[in-house]
Short mmCIF file of C-alpha atoms in Angstrom, two decimals:
data_model
loop_
_atom_site.label_atom_id
_atom_site.label_comp_id
_atom_site.label_asym_id
_atom_site.label_seq_id
_atom_site.Cartn_x
_atom_site.Cartn_y
_atom_site.Cartn_z
CA MET A 11 -72.81 14.44 -70.51
CA LYS A 12 -70.29 12.24 -71.31
CA LYS A 13 -66.92 11.97 -69.25
CA LEU A 14 -63.66 11.33 -70.79
CA LEU A 15 -61.52 10.37 -67.63
CA ALA A 16 -58.67 11.96 -68.44
CA LEU A 17 -58.56 13.55 -64.96
CA LEU A 18 -55.98 15.80 -63.20
CA GLY A 19 -53.51 15.59 -66.26
CA CYS A 20 -54.04 11.34 -66.60
CA SER A 21 -55.33 9.21 -69.24
CA LEU A 22 -55.95 5.83 -69.98
CA LEU A 23 -55.24 3.74 -73.59
CA THR A 24 -59.55 3.70 -73.57
CA THR A 25 -62.45 6.00 -73.06
CA VAL A 26 -65.00 5.36 -70.94
CA THR A 27 -68.53 6.71 -70.90
CA PHE A 28 -69.63 7.65 -67.80
CA ALA A 29 -73.89 8.80 -67.24
CA GLN A 30 -73.68 11.91 -65.07
CA THR A 31 -76.84 14.05 -63.64
CA THR A 32 -77.70 17.00 -62.38
CA PRO A 33 -76.89 16.77 -58.73
CA PRO A 34 -79.85 16.55 -56.39
CA PRO A 35 -80.77 19.70 -53.67
CA ALA A 36 -77.83 20.18 -50.85
CA THR A 37 -78.23 18.08 -47.86
CA PRO A 38 -76.70 19.60 -45.13
CA GLN A 39 -78.35 17.91 -42.29
CA TYR A 40 -77.26 14.79 -43.62
CA ARG A 41 -73.32 15.88 -42.81
CA PRO A 42 -71.85 13.89 -40.07
CA ALA A 43 -69.75 16.45 -37.60
CA TYR A 44 -66.79 13.89 -36.05
CA HIS A 45 -67.21 10.57 -39.43
CA PHE A 46 -65.50 11.80 -41.74
CA THR A 47 -67.36 12.99 -45.51
CA PRO A 48 -65.28 14.00 -48.54
CA ALA A 49 -66.49 17.88 -48.79
CA ALA A 50 -67.85 16.64 -52.01
CA HIS A 51 -68.46 13.05 -55.23
CA TRP A 52 -68.14 9.83 -54.41
CA MET A 53 -65.99 7.70 -51.57
CA ASN A 54 -65.92 4.04 -51.29
CA ASP A 55 -63.62 2.14 -49.28
CA PRO A 56 -60.46 3.32 -46.84
CA ASN A 57 -56.89 2.65 -48.06
CA GLY A 58 -53.32 3.30 -47.32
CA MET A 59 -54.09 4.09 -43.37
CA VAL A 60 -51.00 4.58 -41.95
CA TYR A 61 -49.72 7.26 -39.02
CA TYR A 62 -46.23 9.23 -39.84
CA GLN A 63 -44.87 11.21 -37.85
CA GLY A 64 -47.57 12.04 -36.12
CA THR A 65 -50.79 12.07 -38.05
CA TYR A 66 -53.05 9.53 -39.65
CA HIS A 67 -53.48 9.43 -43.45
CA LEU A 68 -56.21 8.37 -44.84
CA PHE A 69 -56.29 7.63 -48.84
CA PHE A 70 -60.10 6.42 -49.76
CA GLN A 71 -60.89 5.37 -52.58
CA TYR A 72 -63.04 8.74 -54.81
CA TYR A 73 -64.62 9.75 -58.27
CA PRO A 74 -63.79 13.55 -58.38
CA GLY A 75 -65.67 13.09 -61.33
CA GLY A 76 -68.89 12.30 -60.23
CA MET A 77 -71.63 11.85 -56.83
CA THR A 78 -71.71 7.92 -57.87
CA TRP A 79 -68.90 4.98 -58.48
CA GLY A 80 -66.53 6.31 -61.74
CA PRO A 81 -62.52 5.64 -62.36
CA MET A 82 -60.94 5.37 -59.21
CA HIS A 83 -58.05 7.76 -57.48
CA TRP A 84 -57.01 7.27 -54.04
CA GLY A 85 -58.57 10.73 -52.43
CA HIS A 86 -56.71 11.59 -48.91
CA ALA A 87 -56.89 13.01 -45.92
CA THR A 88 -55.38 13.82 -42.74
CA SER A 89 -55.86 14.19 -39.07
CA PRO A 90 -54.06 14.14 -35.56
CA ASP A 91 -57.10 12.13 -33.44
CA MET A 92 -58.67 9.60 -36.50
CA LEU A 93 -61.44 12.66 -36.23
CA SER A 94 -61.14 16.18 -37.11
CA TRP A 95 -59.71 15.85 -40.91
CA LYS A 96 -58.28 17.79 -43.60
CA GLU A 97 -59.11 16.56 -46.84
CA GLN A 98 -55.72 16.55 -49.03
CA ALA A 99 -54.99 16.79 -52.95
CA VAL A 100 -56.01 13.41 -54.52
CA ALA A 101 -52.30 11.45 -54.07
CA LEU A 102 -53.03 9.04 -56.93
CA ALA A 103 -55.53 8.82 -60.79
CA PRO A 104 -55.72 6.82 -63.01
CA ASP A 105 -52.71 6.47 -65.47
CA SER A 106 -52.02 4.10 -69.29
CA LEU A 107 -51.76 0.94 -66.38
CA GLY A 108 -55.65 1.44 -65.08
CA TYR A 109 -57.47 2.89 -62.83
CA ILE A 110 -56.32 3.52 -58.93
CA PHE A 111 -58.58 0.46 -56.96
CA SER A 112 -57.41 -0.37 -52.92
CA GLY A 113 -54.53 -1.00 -51.24
CA SER A 114 -52.60 0.03 -48.74
CA ALA A 115 -49.38 2.22 -47.32
CA VAL A 116 -46.11 1.14 -45.30
CA VAL A 117 -43.80 2.93 -44.14
CA ASP A 118 -40.18 1.91 -44.99
CA LYS A 119 -37.97 2.16 -41.99
CA ASP A 120 -34.75 0.60 -43.36
CA ASN A 121 -35.96 1.45 -46.84
CA THR A 122 -35.62 -1.87 -48.15
CA ALA A 123 -37.89 -0.26 -51.44
CA GLY A 124 -34.91 1.93 -51.94
CA PHE A 125 -36.77 4.92 -52.37
CA GLY A 126 -35.88 6.46 -49.30
CA LYS A 127 -35.15 5.90 -45.93
CA ASP A 128 -38.76 5.50 -43.66
CA ALA A 129 -40.10 6.40 -47.43
CA LEU A 130 -43.84 5.90 -47.36
CA VAL A 131 -45.34 3.45 -49.88
CA ALA A 132 -48.49 2.56 -51.32
CA ILE A 133 -48.98 -0.71 -52.81
CA PHE A 134 -52.57 -0.87 -54.45
CA THR A 135 -54.54 -2.88 -57.50
CA HIS A 136 -53.89 -1.39 -60.98
CA HIS A 137 -57.14 -2.04 -63.01
CA ASP A 138 -57.17 -2.22 -66.06
CA PRO A 139 -60.65 -1.87 -68.08
CA LYS A 140 -60.09 -1.84 -71.13
CA GLY A 141 -58.59 -4.90 -70.27
CA GLU A 142 -61.86 -5.92 -69.01
CA LYS A 143 -63.82 -5.16 -71.59
CA ALA A 144 -62.03 -7.21 -73.29
CA GLY A 145 -62.98 -10.05 -71.32
CA THR A 146 -59.23 -11.10 -69.71
CA ASN A 147 -58.72 -12.66 -66.60
CA THR A 148 -55.06 -10.57 -66.35
CA PHE A 149 -56.73 -6.51 -65.40
CA GLN A 150 -55.43 -6.59 -61.90
CA ASN A 151 -52.22 -5.84 -60.83
CA GLN A 152 -50.35 -5.33 -57.49
CA SER A 153 -48.23 -2.15 -58.18
CA LEU A 154 -46.44 0.65 -55.65
CA ALA A 155 -46.40 4.59 -55.00
CA TYR A 156 -43.64 5.98 -52.63
CA SER A 157 -43.74 9.68 -50.99
CA LEU A 158 -40.65 11.64 -49.48
CA ASP A 159 -42.19 14.26 -47.85
CA ALA A 160 -44.27 12.36 -45.51
CA GLY A 161 -47.77 11.66 -47.47
CA LYS A 162 -48.34 15.14 -49.52
CA THR A 163 -47.25 14.66 -53.52
CA TRP A 164 -46.22 10.67 -55.11
CA THR A 165 -44.12 9.39 -57.04
CA LYS A 166 -45.86 5.57 -58.73
CA TYR A 167 -41.93 2.95 -59.25
CA ASP A 168 -41.46 3.42 -62.92
CA ARG A 169 -41.79 -0.71 -63.23
CA ASN A 170 -45.14 -0.56 -61.89
CA PRO A 171 -46.50 -3.93 -61.85
CA VAL A 172 -44.66 -5.25 -59.08
CA LEU A 173 -46.65 -8.21 -58.78
CA LYS A 174 -48.65 -9.49 -62.53
CA ASN A 175 -52.14 -11.15 -62.57
CA PRO A 176 -51.46 -15.03 -63.03
CA GLY A 177 -54.64 -15.40 -64.44
CA ILE A 178 -57.15 -15.10 -61.46
CA LYS A 179 -60.17 -11.92 -62.73
CA ASP A 180 -60.13 -10.37 -58.47
CA PHE A 181 -56.89 -10.79 -58.05
CA ARG A 182 -56.66 -6.67 -55.77
CA ASP A 183 -56.93 -4.90 -52.31
CA PRO A 184 -53.23 -5.50 -51.78
CA LYS A 185 -52.50 -5.40 -47.31
CA VAL A 186 -48.71 -5.25 -46.60
CA SER A 187 -47.26 -5.03 -43.21
CA TRP A 188 -43.92 -5.87 -42.00
CA ASN A 189 -42.89 -9.49 -40.36
CA GLU A 190 -40.81 -10.29 -38.48
CA ALA A 191 -40.26 -13.27 -38.22
CA THR A 192 -39.12 -14.07 -41.88
CA HIS A 193 -38.05 -10.36 -41.57
CA LYS A 194 -40.12 -9.75 -44.97
CA TRP A 195 -42.92 -8.59 -46.47
CA VAL A 196 -45.98 -10.17 -46.51
CA MET A 197 -48.38 -8.84 -48.67
CA THR A 198 -52.09 -10.63 -47.59
CA LEU A 199 -54.60 -10.47 -51.19
CA ALA A 200 -58.22 -11.31 -52.06
CA THR A 201 -57.78 -13.25 -54.66
CA LEU A 202 -61.57 -14.33 -56.03
CA ASP A 203 -62.56 -16.45 -52.82
CA ARG A 204 -59.82 -16.83 -51.05
CA ILE A 205 -56.80 -15.04 -49.52
CA THR A 206 -53.69 -15.37 -51.31
CA PHE A 207 -50.08 -14.68 -48.86
CA TYR A 208 -46.78 -13.03 -51.06
CA SER A 209 -43.79 -12.36 -49.38
CA SER A 210 -41.02 -10.01 -50.28
CA PRO A 211 -38.12 -8.47 -49.05
CA ASN A 212 -38.15 -4.87 -50.77
CA LEU A 213 -41.71 -4.38 -51.60
CA LYS A 214 -40.62 -5.24 -55.71
CA ASP A 215 -40.43 -8.63 -55.99
CA TRP A 216 -42.86 -11.42 -54.40
CA ALA A 217 -43.09 -14.63 -54.05
CA LYS A 218 -46.44 -16.99 -53.03
CA GLU A 219 -47.10 -18.46 -49.99
CA SER A 220 -49.77 -20.12 -49.14
CA GLU A 221 -53.50 -19.37 -50.02
CA PHE A 222 -56.82 -19.49 -47.37
CA GLY A 223 -60.14 -19.84 -47.25
CA GLN A 224 -61.77 -21.17 -49.96
CA LYS A 225 -63.63 -23.41 -48.58
CA LEU A 226 -63.96 -21.43 -44.79
CA GLY A 227 -66.08 -18.39 -44.24
CA ALA A 228 -69.27 -16.95 -46.10
CA HIS A 229 -68.98 -16.88 -49.76
CA GLY A 230 -72.18 -15.39 -50.31
CA GLY A 231 -69.70 -12.80 -52.80
CA VAL A 232 -66.58 -12.10 -53.87
CA TRP A 233 -63.66 -12.12 -50.98
CA GLU A 234 -62.26 -7.79 -50.95
CA CYS A 235 -60.15 -5.77 -48.71
CA PRO A 236 -58.59 -8.75 -46.03
CA ASP A 237 -56.41 -7.53 -43.41
CA LEU A 238 -53.67 -9.96 -41.37
CA PHE A 239 -52.05 -9.00 -37.94
CA PRO A 240 -51.92 -9.71 -34.84
CA LEU A 241 -53.15 -9.37 -31.72
CA THR A 242 -52.11 -10.24 -27.12
CA LEU A 243 -54.90 -12.21 -25.11
CA ASN A 244 -53.93 -13.91 -21.93
CA GLY A 245 -49.82 -13.81 -22.19
CA LYS A 246 -50.63 -14.72 -26.25
CA THR A 247 -50.41 -13.39 -29.27
CA HIS A 248 -53.43 -14.28 -32.05
CA TRP A 249 -53.40 -13.48 -35.12
CA VAL A 250 -56.89 -12.35 -36.99
CA LEU A 251 -57.64 -11.98 -40.65
CA LEU A 252 -59.98 -9.92 -41.84
CA VAL A 253 -62.25 -10.68 -44.78
CA ASN A 254 -64.80 -8.36 -46.86
CA LEU A 255 -67.17 -9.69 -47.89
CA ASN A 256 -69.77 -8.81 -51.03
CA PRO A 257 -72.71 -9.50 -51.33
CA GLY A 258 -73.54 -12.24 -48.46
CA GLY A 259 -73.19 -10.16 -45.47
CA PRO A 260 -75.73 -11.10 -42.41
CA ASN A 261 -78.03 -8.94 -43.35
CA GLY A 262 -77.63 -8.66 -46.28
CA GLY A 263 -74.79 -7.18 -49.02
CA SER A 264 -71.64 -6.44 -47.56
CA ALA A 265 -70.12 -6.94 -44.56
CA THR A 266 -66.71 -7.80 -42.73
CA GLN A 267 -65.89 -11.32 -41.25
CA TYR A 268 -63.50 -12.72 -39.90
CA PHE A 269 -61.27 -15.21 -38.37
CA VAL A 270 -58.81 -15.64 -35.67
CA GLY A 271 -55.35 -17.40 -35.84
CA GLN A 272 -51.79 -18.12 -36.02
CA PHE A 273 -49.68 -17.21 -38.78
CA ASP A 274 -46.08 -17.94 -39.37
CA GLY A 275 -45.18 -15.53 -42.08
CA HIS A 276 -46.08 -18.72 -45.05
CA THR A 277 -49.43 -19.58 -43.68
CA PHE A 278 -52.57 -19.04 -41.64
CA THR A 279 -54.46 -21.72 -39.26
CA PRO A 280 -57.48 -20.96 -38.07
CA LEU A 281 -58.48 -21.71 -34.83
CA SER A 282 -62.38 -22.31 -35.93
CA GLU A 283 -64.62 -22.75 -38.82
CA GLN A 284 -67.19 -21.30 -37.75
CA THR A 285 -68.33 -17.29 -39.68
CA LYS A 286 -67.77 -14.73 -37.25
CA TRP A 287 -68.52 -10.51 -38.46
CA ALA A 288 -66.84 -8.12 -36.92
CA ASP A 289 -69.50 -5.69 -37.55
CA TYR A 290 -73.80 -7.00 -37.92
CA GLY A 291 -75.42 -4.10 -38.81
CA PRO A 292 -75.65 -3.87 -42.59
CA ASP A 293 -73.35 -0.65 -43.36
CA GLU A 294 -69.74 -1.32 -42.58
CA TYR A 295 -67.70 -2.59 -44.97
CA ALA A 296 -64.12 -2.57 -46.41
CA GLY A 297 -62.53 -2.36 -42.62
CA VAL A 298 -58.73 -2.14 -42.24
CA THR A 299 -56.28 -0.70 -39.87
CA TRP A 300 -54.01 1.01 -39.76
CA ALA A 301 -50.45 0.59 -40.22
CA ASN A 302 -47.56 1.85 -38.16
CA THR A 303 -49.50 2.53 -34.13
CA GLY A 304 -47.30 0.20 -32.03
CA ASN A 305 -49.43 -1.67 -29.42
CA ARG A 306 -52.73 -0.08 -30.73
CA ARG A 307 -55.06 -1.63 -33.70
CA LEU A 308 -57.37 0.81 -34.45
CA PHE A 309 -60.03 0.21 -37.54
CA LEU A 310 -62.29 2.00 -39.72
CA GLY A 311 -64.77 0.87 -42.44
CA TRP A 312 -66.76 2.28 -44.79
CA MET A 313 -69.98 3.27 -43.64
CA SER A 314 -71.74 1.78 -46.12
CA ASN A 315 -72.85 -0.69 -48.05
CA TRP A 316 -73.03 -1.69 -52.33
CA ASP A 317 -76.69 -2.81 -52.08
CA TYR A 318 -78.28 1.04 -52.12
CA ALA A 319 -74.64 3.30 -51.76
CA ASN A 320 -74.86 5.22 -54.89
CA GLU A 321 -78.08 5.72 -54.53
CA VAL A 322 -78.72 7.36 -51.21
CA PRO A 323 -80.10 10.70 -49.98
CA THR A 324 -77.06 12.57 -49.30
CA SER A 325 -75.44 15.54 -51.59
CA PRO A 326 -72.92 16.83 -52.74
CA TRP A 327 -71.32 13.84 -51.53
CA ARG A 328 -71.73 9.96 -51.37
CA SER A 329 -70.67 8.17 -47.99
CA ALA A 330 -68.99 8.40 -45.10
CA MET A 331 -66.48 6.07 -42.75
CA THR A 332 -67.59 4.25 -39.55
CA ILE A 333 -65.83 5.91 -36.04
CA PRO A 334 -62.25 4.80 -35.71
CA ARG A 335 -62.82 1.40 -33.23
CA GLU A 336 -60.17 -0.21 -30.87
CA LEU A 337 -59.75 -3.63 -31.77
CA GLY A 338 -59.48 -6.58 -29.54
CA LEU A 339 -59.22 -10.15 -28.51
CA ARG A 340 -62.06 -12.22 -25.67
CA GLN A 341 -62.60 -15.76 -25.23
CA GLU A 342 -66.02 -16.75 -24.56
CA GLY A 343 -67.95 -19.79 -24.67
CA GLY A 344 -65.10 -21.88 -26.14
CA GLU A 345 -64.37 -19.56 -29.03
CA MET A 346 -62.28 -16.72 -29.73
CA TYR A 347 -64.09 -13.27 -30.72
CA LEU A 348 -62.67 -9.91 -32.06
CA THR A 349 -63.93 -7.01 -30.52
CA SER A 350 -64.69 -3.46 -31.34
CA GLN A 351 -64.61 -0.17 -28.63
CA PRO A 352 -65.09 3.09 -29.44
CA ALA A 353 -60.95 4.40 -29.92
CA ALA A 354 -60.43 6.85 -26.76
CA GLU A 355 -59.54 9.65 -29.14
CA LEU A 356 -63.33 10.09 -29.10
CA ARG A 357 -64.29 11.00 -25.64
CA THR A 358 -62.39 13.97 -26.26
CA LEU A 359 -65.72 15.05 -28.16
CA ALA A 360 -68.29 14.67 -25.29
CA THR A 361 -69.04 17.50 -22.86
CA LYS A 362 -71.30 16.95 -20.03
CA ALA A 363 -73.01 14.06 -19.50
CA THR A 364 -77.04 14.33 -17.93
CA THR A 365 -77.43 10.49 -16.23
CA ILE A 366 -80.40 9.13 -14.76
CA GLN A 367 -79.82 6.11 -12.52
CA ASN A 368 -82.83 3.38 -11.72
CA VAL A 369 -84.84 4.04 -14.31
CA ALA A 370 -87.77 1.09 -14.00
CA VAL A 371 -89.52 0.99 -17.91
CA LYS A 372 -92.71 -1.08 -17.76
CA ASN A 373 -94.38 -0.51 -21.21
CA SER A 374 -93.42 2.94 -22.09
CA VAL A 375 -91.69 6.41 -20.95
CA ASP A 376 -90.40 8.75 -22.19
CA LEU A 377 -86.88 10.03 -21.60
CA THR A 378 -86.53 13.27 -23.56
CA ALA A 379 -86.69 15.46 -20.76
CA CYS A 380 -84.51 13.71 -18.35
CA LEU A 381 -81.20 13.66 -19.94
CA LYS A 382 -81.31 16.44 -21.16
CA ALA A 383 -82.32 15.29 -25.23
CA THR A 384 -81.83 17.80 -27.24
CA GLY A 385 -79.62 17.23 -30.53
CA ASP A 386 -78.76 14.41 -32.59
CA ARG A 387 -75.04 14.08 -32.56
CA HIS A 388 -74.71 12.16 -28.55
CA ARG A 389 -73.43 9.08 -27.15
CA LEU A 390 -76.34 7.48 -25.39
CA THR A 391 -75.20 5.10 -22.77
CA LEU A 392 -77.82 1.87 -20.89
CA LYS A 393 -76.55 -0.65 -17.80
CA THR A 394 -78.25 -3.21 -16.72
CA ALA A 395 -77.79 -6.01 -13.93
CA GLN A 396 -80.22 -8.80 -15.64
CA LEU A 397 -80.87 -7.67 -19.99
CA GLY A 398 -84.52 -8.02 -21.27
CA SER A 399 -85.97 -7.54 -24.08
CA PHE A 400 -86.27 -3.83 -24.23
CA GLU A 401 -86.41 -1.29 -27.01
CA LEU A 402 -84.88 2.53 -27.43
CA VAL A 403 -86.73 4.47 -29.70
CA LEU A 404 -84.99 7.71 -30.97
CA GLY A 405 -87.65 10.05 -32.67
CA ASN A 406 -88.66 12.97 -34.08
CA ALA A 407 -92.27 15.13 -34.72
CA ALA A 408 -92.48 13.65 -37.62
CA GLY A 409 -93.52 10.54 -36.22
CA GLU A 410 -90.54 9.03 -37.02
CA GLU A 411 -88.66 6.06 -35.71
CA LEU A 412 -85.44 4.68 -35.44
CA VAL A 413 -85.54 1.51 -32.75
CA LEU A 414 -83.05 -0.13 -31.20
CA GLY A 415 -82.46 -3.11 -28.60
CA TYR A 416 -82.17 -6.69 -27.15
CA ASP A 417 -85.02 -9.72 -28.14
CA GLN A 418 -84.55 -12.05 -25.57
CA ALA A 419 -86.20 -14.36 -27.12
CA ALA A 420 -83.83 -14.85 -30.18
CA LYS A 421 -81.16 -13.91 -27.65
CA GLN A 422 -80.37 -10.53 -30.57
CA TYR A 423 -79.72 -7.14 -30.91
CA PHE A 424 -81.85 -5.05 -32.97
CA ILE A 425 -82.19 -1.87 -35.06
CA ASP A 426 -85.03 -1.01 -37.06
CA ARG A 427 -84.73 2.26 -39.73
CA SER A 428 -88.20 1.07 -41.53
CA LYS A 429 -89.10 3.82 -40.46
CA ALA A 430 -86.47 6.75 -39.36
CA GLY A 431 -87.23 8.98 -42.47
CA GLN A 432 -86.46 9.07 -46.02
CA VAL A 433 -86.47 4.72 -47.40
CA GLY A 434 -87.75 5.02 -50.46
CA PHE A 435 -84.32 4.80 -53.13
CA SER A 436 -83.71 1.81 -53.07
CA PRO A 437 -85.90 -1.67 -51.47
CA LYS A 438 -83.12 -2.87 -49.47
CA PHE A 439 -82.86 0.07 -47.30
CA ALA A 440 -85.92 -0.44 -44.95
CA GLY A 441 -86.46 -3.27 -42.24
CA ARG A 442 -84.64 -4.93 -39.49
CA ALA A 443 -80.93 -5.81 -38.76
CA THR A 444 -79.96 -8.20 -36.37
CA ALA A 445 -76.81 -9.16 -34.59
CA PRO A 446 -76.19 -12.36 -31.96
CA ARG A 447 -75.81 -12.14 -28.41
CA LEU A 448 -72.31 -13.91 -27.25
CA SER A 449 -71.56 -13.37 -23.93
CA ALA A 450 -73.71 -15.29 -21.72
CA ALA A 451 -73.14 -11.96 -18.87
CA ALA A 452 -76.56 -11.73 -16.67
CA GLY A 453 -76.21 -7.72 -17.43
CA THR A 454 -74.91 -5.73 -20.27
CA GLU A 455 -73.26 -1.99 -21.31
CA LEU A 456 -74.75 -0.71 -24.69
CA THR A 457 -73.23 2.19 -25.76
CA LEU A 458 -74.61 4.09 -29.12
CA TYR A 459 -72.51 6.72 -30.84
CA LEU A 460 -75.52 8.94 -32.59
CA ASP A 461 -73.89 11.00 -35.38
CA ALA A 462 -76.72 13.13 -37.88
CA ALA A 463 -77.57 10.32 -40.61
CA SER A 464 -75.49 7.38 -38.38
CA VAL A 465 -75.95 5.58 -35.58
CA GLU A 466 -72.65 2.38 -34.16
CA LEU A 467 -74.14 0.05 -31.46
CA PHE A 468 -70.97 -0.92 -29.56
CA ALA A 469 -72.54 -4.07 -26.46
CA ASP A 470 -70.92 -6.64 -23.78
CA GLN A 471 -67.52 -4.65 -23.77
CA GLY A 472 -67.93 -4.72 -27.98
CA LEU A 473 -68.17 -8.12 -28.71
CA THR A 474 -71.23 -7.97 -30.52
CA ALA A 475 -70.99 -3.89 -32.99
CA MET A 476 -73.79 -2.90 -35.86
CA THR A 477 -73.81 0.46 -38.36
CA GLU A 478 -76.79 1.25 -39.71
CA ILE A 479 -76.87 4.67 -41.71
CA PHE A 480 -80.73 6.09 -42.57
CA PHE A 481 -81.83 9.70 -43.55
CA ALA A 482 -84.64 11.14 -41.07
CA THR A 483 -86.33 14.07 -42.28
CA LYS A 484 -85.67 15.98 -39.54
CA PRO A 485 -83.50 14.69 -36.12
CA LEU A 486 -83.98 13.01 -33.69
CA THR A 487 -83.97 14.30 -30.80
CA THR A 488 -86.65 12.27 -28.05
CA ILE A 489 -85.20 9.14 -26.18
CA LYS A 490 -87.77 6.58 -25.30
CA LEU A 491 -87.82 3.43 -24.03
CA ARG A 492 -90.22 0.25 -24.58
CA ALA A 493 -90.31 -2.96 -22.12
CA ALA A 494 -93.16 -4.97 -22.34
CA ARG A 495 -92.25 -7.56 -19.60
CA GLY A 496 -90.31 -4.64 -17.47
CA ILE A 497 -86.81 -4.07 -17.06
CA THR A 498 -84.66 -1.52 -14.68
CA PHE A 499 -81.66 0.06 -16.27
CA GLN A 500 -79.43 0.97 -13.12
CA ALA A 501 -77.70 4.15 -15.35
CA ILE A 502 -78.83 5.98 -18.53
CA SER A 503 -76.03 8.76 -19.91
CA ASN A 504 -76.96 10.90 -22.47
CA THR A 505 -73.24 12.85 -23.81
CA PRO A 506 -73.56 15.62 -25.88
CA LEU A 507 -70.54 15.52 -28.83
CA ALA A 508 -68.78 18.76 -29.51
CA PRO A 509 -66.14 17.54 -32.60
CA LYS A 510 -62.99 20.60 -33.20
CA ALA A 511 -63.88 21.08 -36.89
CA THR A 512 -68.18 20.94 -37.54
CA GLY A 513 -69.37 21.65 -40.88
CA LYS A 514 -67.86 21.26 -44.18
CA PRO A 515 -64.81 19.56 -44.25
CA THR A 516 -61.96 21.59 -45.16
CA VAL A 517 -59.59 20.69 -48.90
CA VAL A 518 -56.42 21.89 -49.34
CA GLY A 519 -54.78 21.67 -52.46
CA GLN A 520 -55.94 21.72 -56.39
CA ARG A 521 -58.14 18.73 -57.57
#
């Protein structure tokens, strides 16, 4: 079926045809309980994340006309805690300048832009498909929209775009923040194979400051969705630059790399040229942080991968966001690393934990009964004073297995979803993903968050994170440990998670 791009009363200068297919049967068994998903249709990158008047705002790349990528809008959801979400009406729809691609939002408390004191201002990429089809290099430009009613409704600036493309094919995903040192707004922009920094006193007039990264970091694909922010370690402030990359991730396809260094309001200078990853799993991408959260730096990513995102077997929606994570810094082995830990708000989901102590594993042991494992939405923690090779096997009556663990010889954590249910929808889905162990400590604490069709692993106090989705045909409710050479865990805990709001997301307003 042909679908004209005339959605929500907006139209483009050109007609674009998108093939529509009959949605597959609904898959409520894969609907997460405490990760955000739209009620229906396609979603990708988190956008415009801002905390304002006690509410977390999450905007996101959204196509309300189908379950695969299409003309991009900004969907919108709100939450008091980043866990229980209400889906709002679409915030921004395509117009004569193009689709609404990724970007950010800020609280303009001093009314620098002139839209109003404490206005919420969104800075986003206008993507013109007509210009792209014509083969120009100027089809992506940066534009503004603002809200004077706490994000309920949005008005596009009548003089968009505010930053015109100088002739760079990939010129997008502006992340804007206020820089106290220069008393200006700083835009961190993805520009093909590097990051370009711009500054502005008023969000409308932008001047180029510098470029970074053409010959640093991973370059297996285009650079996208950057973020720049300060973090403090031992009383000293460092700057972190996130750069999302597709393809070229450590386990194939999409991933989030980062650099730690200094930023003086004009130029970013890295401390190291080592390539580092915020998450080694294949299913965290486009990760950025919330604005206006004070000393907390809270991160959220898209829980999918462009290698197969359009094919995953969920309906009537596609894809979810990761759990919210709090970022920090750690010095390890002469290098500065970004740490990623589950946000404290997730503790409110915990019910009564079952803990077993001094678990000596030789060959194989079934812990299902001991840990009272009956559901597939839970947190598992494993503590050992001496880390060695082991496999944690989450299984079901159908014989499907999700296998996680540590390979001592390779010094790698791993997740293997090869036998964890449906894998045939993409040749790039099944497999074993690995992550290097960065800590030199003898022991570790491993934390896993499981939610219907995803697992997020955090090891060594957040030095290593891995995110993977999977599609078991039945819930994974058995827990086994395997260790050929033996390992002892001082404690293993299983905590069922009971979200405040479960089931199909709430949708507020008209589409």
